Short mmCIF file of C-alpha atoms in Angstrom, two decimals:
data_model
loop_
_atom_site.label_atom_id
_atom_site.label_comp_id
_atom_site.label_asym_id
_atom_site.label_seq_id
_atom_site.Cartn_x
_atom_site.Cartn_y
_atom_site.Cartn_z
CA MET N 1 -28.46 30.13 -18.22
CA ASN N 2 -25.29 29.95 -20.66
CA TYR N 3 -24.34 27.45 -22.82
CA ARG N 4 -21.97 25.57 -20.36
CA GLN N 5 -24.64 25.51 -17.57
CA TRP N 6 -27.14 24.02 -20.03
CA GLU N 7 -24.57 21.37 -20.69
CA ARG N 8 -24.07 20.55 -16.99
CA VAL N 9 -27.32 20.31 -16.10
CA THR N 10 -28.79 18.35 -19.20
CA GLU N 11 -25.73 15.91 -19.53
CA TRP N 12 -26.95 13.19 -17.24
CA PRO N 13 -30.63 13.13 -18.17
CA LEU N 14 -29.57 12.91 -21.91
CA ALA N 15 -27.33 10.10 -21.25
CA GLY N 16 -30.16 8.08 -19.32
CA SER N 17 -32.45 8.95 -22.21
CA ALA N 18 -29.71 7.48 -24.60
CA LEU N 19 -29.59 4.57 -22.53
CA THR N 20 -33.22 4.11 -22.36
CA PHE N 21 -33.20 4.24 -25.93
CA LEU N 22 -30.49 1.61 -26.20
CA ALA N 23 -32.46 -0.82 -23.96
CA ILE N 24 -35.83 -0.10 -26.16
CA TYR N 25 -34.19 -0.53 -29.32
CA THR N 26 -32.09 -3.51 -28.41
CA TRP N 27 -35.51 -5.19 -26.97
CA THR N 28 -37.54 -4.21 -30.03
CA VAL N 29 -34.73 -5.67 -32.71
CA LEU N 30 -34.19 -8.85 -30.89
CA SER N 31 -37.93 -9.73 -29.65
CA GLN N 32 -39.82 -8.16 -32.41
CA PRO N 33 -42.56 -6.70 -30.58
CA THR N 34 -46.08 -6.32 -31.98
CA GLY N 35 -49.38 -4.69 -31.14
CA THR N 36 -49.59 -2.36 -27.87
CA SER N 37 -46.05 -3.20 -27.05
CA ALA N 38 -44.76 -2.07 -30.44
CA ARG N 39 -46.55 1.11 -30.24
CA VAL N 40 -45.35 1.92 -26.72
CA ALA N 41 -41.78 1.29 -27.96
CA GLU N 42 -42.05 3.42 -30.82
CA TYR N 43 -43.71 6.16 -28.61
CA ALA N 44 -40.91 6.15 -26.36
CA ILE N 45 -38.44 6.26 -29.05
CA LEU N 46 -40.37 9.41 -30.47
CA ALA N 47 -40.14 11.11 -27.10
CA ILE N 48 -36.41 10.44 -26.65
CA TRP N 49 -35.86 11.66 -30.42
CA ALA N 50 -38.00 14.81 -29.26
CA LEU N 51 -35.73 15.45 -25.90
CA PHE N 52 -32.45 15.40 -28.41
CA GLY N 53 -34.26 17.86 -30.70
CA ILE N 54 -35.04 20.00 -28.00
CA ASP N 55 -31.31 20.00 -26.81
CA TYR N 56 -30.17 20.79 -30.00
CA LEU N 57 -32.05 23.68 -30.59
CA VAL N 58 -31.47 25.18 -27.23
CA ARG N 59 -27.85 24.83 -27.74
CA LEU N 60 -28.05 26.31 -31.01
CA ALA N 61 -29.54 29.25 -29.25
CA LEU N 62 -27.22 29.35 -26.69
CA ALA N 63 -24.12 29.05 -28.80
CA GLU N 64 -22.19 32.31 -29.18
CA GLN N 65 -21.25 31.86 -32.94
CA ARG N 66 -24.19 30.02 -34.28
CA ALA N 67 -22.87 29.38 -37.81
CA ARG N 68 -19.53 27.78 -36.48
CA TRP N 69 -21.67 26.09 -33.83
CA CYS N 70 -23.45 24.53 -36.69
CA VAL N 71 -20.79 23.68 -38.76
CA ARG N 72 -19.35 21.76 -35.82
CA HIS N 73 -22.34 19.98 -34.91
CA LEU N 74 -23.35 18.71 -38.12
CA HIS N 75 -23.39 14.89 -36.99
CA GLU N 76 -25.90 16.15 -34.24
CA LEU N 77 -28.14 17.66 -37.11
CA ALA N 78 -28.17 14.52 -39.02
CA ILE N 79 -29.20 12.50 -35.78
CA VAL N 80 -31.99 14.66 -35.34
CA ALA N 81 -33.34 15.27 -38.54
CA LEU N 82 -32.98 11.99 -40.21
CA PRO N 83 -35.02 9.15 -38.53
CA MET N 84 -32.83 6.34 -40.30
CA LEU N 85 -29.91 7.73 -37.96
CA ARG N 86 -31.88 7.14 -34.74
CA PRO N 87 -29.38 4.65 -33.66
CA LEU N 88 -26.65 7.23 -33.73
CA ARG N 89 -28.35 9.05 -30.83
CA LEU N 90 -26.63 6.46 -28.86
CA LEU N 91 -23.11 8.14 -28.95
CA ARG N 92 -24.70 10.32 -26.06
CA LEU N 93 -23.79 7.56 -24.03
CA LEU N 94 -20.38 8.66 -24.22
CA THR N 95 -20.93 11.32 -21.61
CA LEU N 96 -21.21 8.52 -19.22
CA VAL N 97 -17.48 7.66 -20.13
CA SER N 98 -16.39 11.17 -18.42
CA LEU N 99 -17.07 9.23 -15.18
CA LEU N 100 -13.93 7.02 -15.78
CA GLN N 101 -11.53 9.86 -15.83
CA ARG N 102 -11.59 10.31 -12.27
CA SER N 103 -9.65 6.74 -12.32
CA ILE N 104 -7.27 7.70 -14.93
CA GLY N 105 -6.39 11.37 -14.06
CA GLY N 106 -6.88 14.41 -16.75
CA ALA N 107 -4.15 13.24 -19.05
CA LEU N 108 -5.21 13.87 -22.75
CA ARG N 109 -4.09 10.48 -23.42
CA GLY N 110 -6.12 8.82 -21.04
CA ARG N 111 -9.10 10.45 -22.03
CA VAL N 112 -8.39 9.66 -25.82
CA VAL N 113 -8.10 6.15 -24.85
CA THR N 114 -11.45 5.52 -22.62
CA TYR N 115 -13.68 7.27 -25.27
CA ALA N 116 -12.09 5.37 -28.13
CA VAL N 117 -12.46 1.92 -26.43
CA ALA N 118 -16.05 2.72 -24.81
CA GLY N 119 -17.27 4.46 -27.99
CA THR N 120 -16.00 1.36 -29.93
CA ALA N 121 -17.74 -1.06 -28.00
CA ILE N 122 -21.15 1.06 -28.29
CA LEU N 123 -20.55 1.25 -32.17
CA VAL N 124 -20.04 -2.42 -32.33
CA PHE N 125 -23.01 -3.26 -30.52
CA VAL N 126 -25.22 -0.56 -31.85
CA ALA N 127 -24.25 -2.01 -35.45
CA SER N 128 -24.99 -5.46 -34.82
CA LEU N 129 -28.25 -4.73 -33.85
CA ALA N 130 -28.90 -2.38 -36.84
CA MET N 131 -27.17 -4.86 -39.09
CA PHE N 132 -29.24 -7.73 -37.64
CA ASP N 133 -32.34 -5.50 -38.25
CA ALA N 134 -31.73 -4.94 -41.86
CA GLU N 135 -30.32 -8.08 -43.07
CA ARG N 136 -32.59 -10.69 -41.14
CA ALA N 137 -35.09 -10.61 -43.93
CA ALA N 138 -33.23 -10.10 -46.56
CA PRO N 139 -33.59 -13.37 -48.85
CA ALA N 140 -29.73 -13.33 -50.07
CA GLY N 141 -28.71 -12.18 -46.57
CA SER N 142 -26.13 -14.21 -44.77
CA ILE N 143 -26.69 -12.34 -41.44
CA LYS N 144 -29.77 -14.36 -39.99
CA THR N 145 -28.92 -14.28 -36.23
CA PHE N 146 -27.64 -11.67 -33.71
CA PRO N 147 -24.27 -13.44 -32.85
CA ASP N 148 -23.79 -13.36 -36.99
CA ALA N 149 -24.20 -9.58 -36.76
CA LEU N 150 -22.15 -9.37 -33.71
CA TRP N 151 -19.28 -11.20 -35.53
CA TRP N 152 -19.43 -9.61 -38.33
CA ALA N 153 -19.37 -6.11 -36.62
CA THR N 154 -16.24 -7.17 -34.91
CA THR N 155 -14.10 -8.18 -37.62
CA THR N 156 -15.33 -5.21 -39.59
CA VAL N 157 -14.36 -2.70 -37.10
CA THR N 158 -11.01 -4.40 -36.78
CA THR N 159 -10.36 -4.11 -40.31
CA VAL N 160 -9.91 -8.05 -40.59
CA GLY N 161 -13.24 -8.47 -42.77
CA TYR N 162 -13.09 -12.40 -43.18
CA GLY N 163 -15.87 -12.07 -45.75
CA ASP N 164 -17.93 -14.85 -44.36
CA TYR N 165 -20.90 -12.73 -43.25
CA SER N 166 -21.73 -9.45 -45.91
CA PRO N 167 -24.90 -7.27 -46.16
CA THR N 168 -26.91 -7.51 -49.29
CA THR N 169 -29.31 -4.53 -48.38
CA ALA N 170 -28.78 -0.53 -48.84
CA THR N 171 -29.23 0.18 -45.18
CA GLY N 172 -26.83 -2.91 -44.39
CA ARG N 173 -24.09 -1.51 -46.70
CA LEU N 174 -24.62 1.94 -45.47
CA ILE N 175 -24.25 0.60 -41.78
CA ALA N 176 -21.13 -0.93 -43.38
CA VAL N 177 -19.19 1.87 -44.55
CA GLY N 178 -20.00 3.95 -41.39
CA LEU N 179 -18.51 0.95 -39.39
CA MET N 180 -15.41 0.72 -41.47
CA VAL N 181 -14.40 4.46 -41.16
CA ALA N 182 -14.73 3.92 -37.48
CA GLY N 183 -12.63 0.97 -37.53
CA ILE N 184 -9.80 3.00 -39.48
CA ALA N 185 -10.16 5.90 -37.13
CA LEU N 186 -9.92 3.52 -33.98
CA LEU N 187 -6.81 2.12 -35.59
CA GLY N 188 -5.29 5.47 -36.21
CA VAL N 189 -6.38 6.69 -32.36
CA VAL N 190 -4.63 3.26 -30.86
CA THR N 191 -1.47 3.82 -33.02
CA ALA N 192 -1.18 7.37 -32.32
CA THR N 193 -1.56 7.03 -28.58
CA LEU N 194 1.02 4.30 -28.73
CA ALA N 195 3.43 6.14 -30.62
CA SER N 196 2.95 9.39 -28.20
CA TRP N 197 3.32 7.04 -25.15
CA LEU N 198 6.62 5.51 -26.57
CA VAL N 199 7.86 9.13 -27.57
CA GLN N 200 6.99 10.13 -23.99
CA LYS N 201 8.94 7.45 -22.29
CA VAL N 202 12.04 8.08 -24.65
CA ALA N 203 11.87 11.86 -23.59
CA GLU N 204 11.63 10.95 -19.85
CA GLN N 205 14.65 8.70 -20.16
CA ASP N 206 16.72 11.09 -21.94
CA ASP N 207 15.90 13.92 -19.34
CA ALA N 208 16.87 11.93 -16.44
CA ASN N 209 20.18 11.02 -18.47
CA GLN N 210 20.65 14.82 -18.77
CA ALA N 211 19.69 15.34 -15.05
CA ALA N 212 22.30 12.83 -14.05
CA THR N 213 25.16 14.02 -16.46
CA ALA N 214 24.31 17.62 -15.20
CA GLN N 215 24.64 16.74 -11.42
CA GLN N 216 27.94 14.58 -12.12
CA VAL N 217 29.29 17.76 -14.02
CA ALA N 218 28.13 19.88 -11.07
CA GLU N 219 30.14 17.57 -8.68
CA LEU N 220 33.28 17.58 -10.44
CA THR N 221 33.34 21.27 -10.89
CA ALA N 222 32.98 21.32 -7.10
CA HIS N 223 35.59 18.89 -6.30
CA ILE N 224 38.04 20.98 -8.86
CA THR N 225 37.07 24.03 -7.26
CA ALA N 226 37.99 22.78 -4.09
CA LEU N 227 41.41 21.03 -5.11
CA ARG N 228 42.27 24.54 -6.67
CA THR N 229 41.73 26.19 -3.61
CA GLU N 230 43.68 23.74 -1.32
CA LEU N 231 46.48 24.19 -3.73
CA ALA N 232 46.56 28.10 -3.86
CA SER N 233 46.39 27.90 -0.09
CA GLN N 234 49.46 25.53 0.12
CA ARG N 235 51.67 27.60 -2.64
CA THR N 236 50.90 30.84 -0.43
CA THR N 237 52.19 28.85 2.85
CA VAL N 238 55.35 27.97 1.09
CA ALA N 239 56.13 30.97 -0.34
CA THR N 240 55.92 32.83 2.74
CA PRO N 241 59.59 33.44 4.65
CA VAL N 242 60.56 33.08 7.93
CA SER N 243 61.02 36.21 9.75
CA THR N 244 63.95 36.95 11.98
CA THR N 245 63.19 39.38 14.96
CA PRO N 246 65.82 42.12 15.98
CA ASP N 247 66.21 40.87 19.43
CA ALA N 248 67.54 37.52 18.19
CA ARG N 249 69.78 38.88 15.73
CA SER N 250 71.45 40.99 18.58
CA ASP N 251 71.57 38.06 20.93
CA LYS N 252 73.31 36.20 18.02
CA HIS N 253 76.00 39.00 17.56
CA ILE N 254 76.66 39.08 21.18
CA ARG N 255 77.56 35.55 21.48
#
């Protein structure tokens, strides 16, 4: 089995695992289970973490240029190696977004917009959960409910930042930094996509105008050629003298 085959085989199982992790993480943050329920949830999260660790190691072994692959997948190494970044494993849910490409075609712009929108929605939700989990027990914290955390994440990712809610713990501030960077990247993607769309529309209009102009020039050239041919034919007819036959001249002389 090569690298591409492994990715195709594991795409949906890993996406399902990430979705399961999202459900478990959401349940543990919002309901705060204790006892057996908390242990079962923790074991399930550890099992999912192990699945992603195995996937990382297998893809590393199957990669043709391992050093280059490691550099390009440092974020996955951090996700696997650092327990504090476990929520980032939810980025695996982006594999589900590939199904939406069937309705938007294979254009690069469509894929960029789809991944940007879906990725941002997942990021805002996960950041809200992580921020609520980190800040609700902080004595000086202002984020005490999940709706507050969701509002904070929305204003942060859009770079609005009203300042009515702000993190006070180290973990919360780290989450805020990541979300700020993601918000700037989102604005860049949206702006670049819109600019690319406008440039394409202008180029299409220019191409249409040039095609129309070329067609008109071709029609005028054809008309001019036809007129020249007709004039040349008329000149040839006028310039040709009327011939007199010998019999006609003899008959005229006799008379």
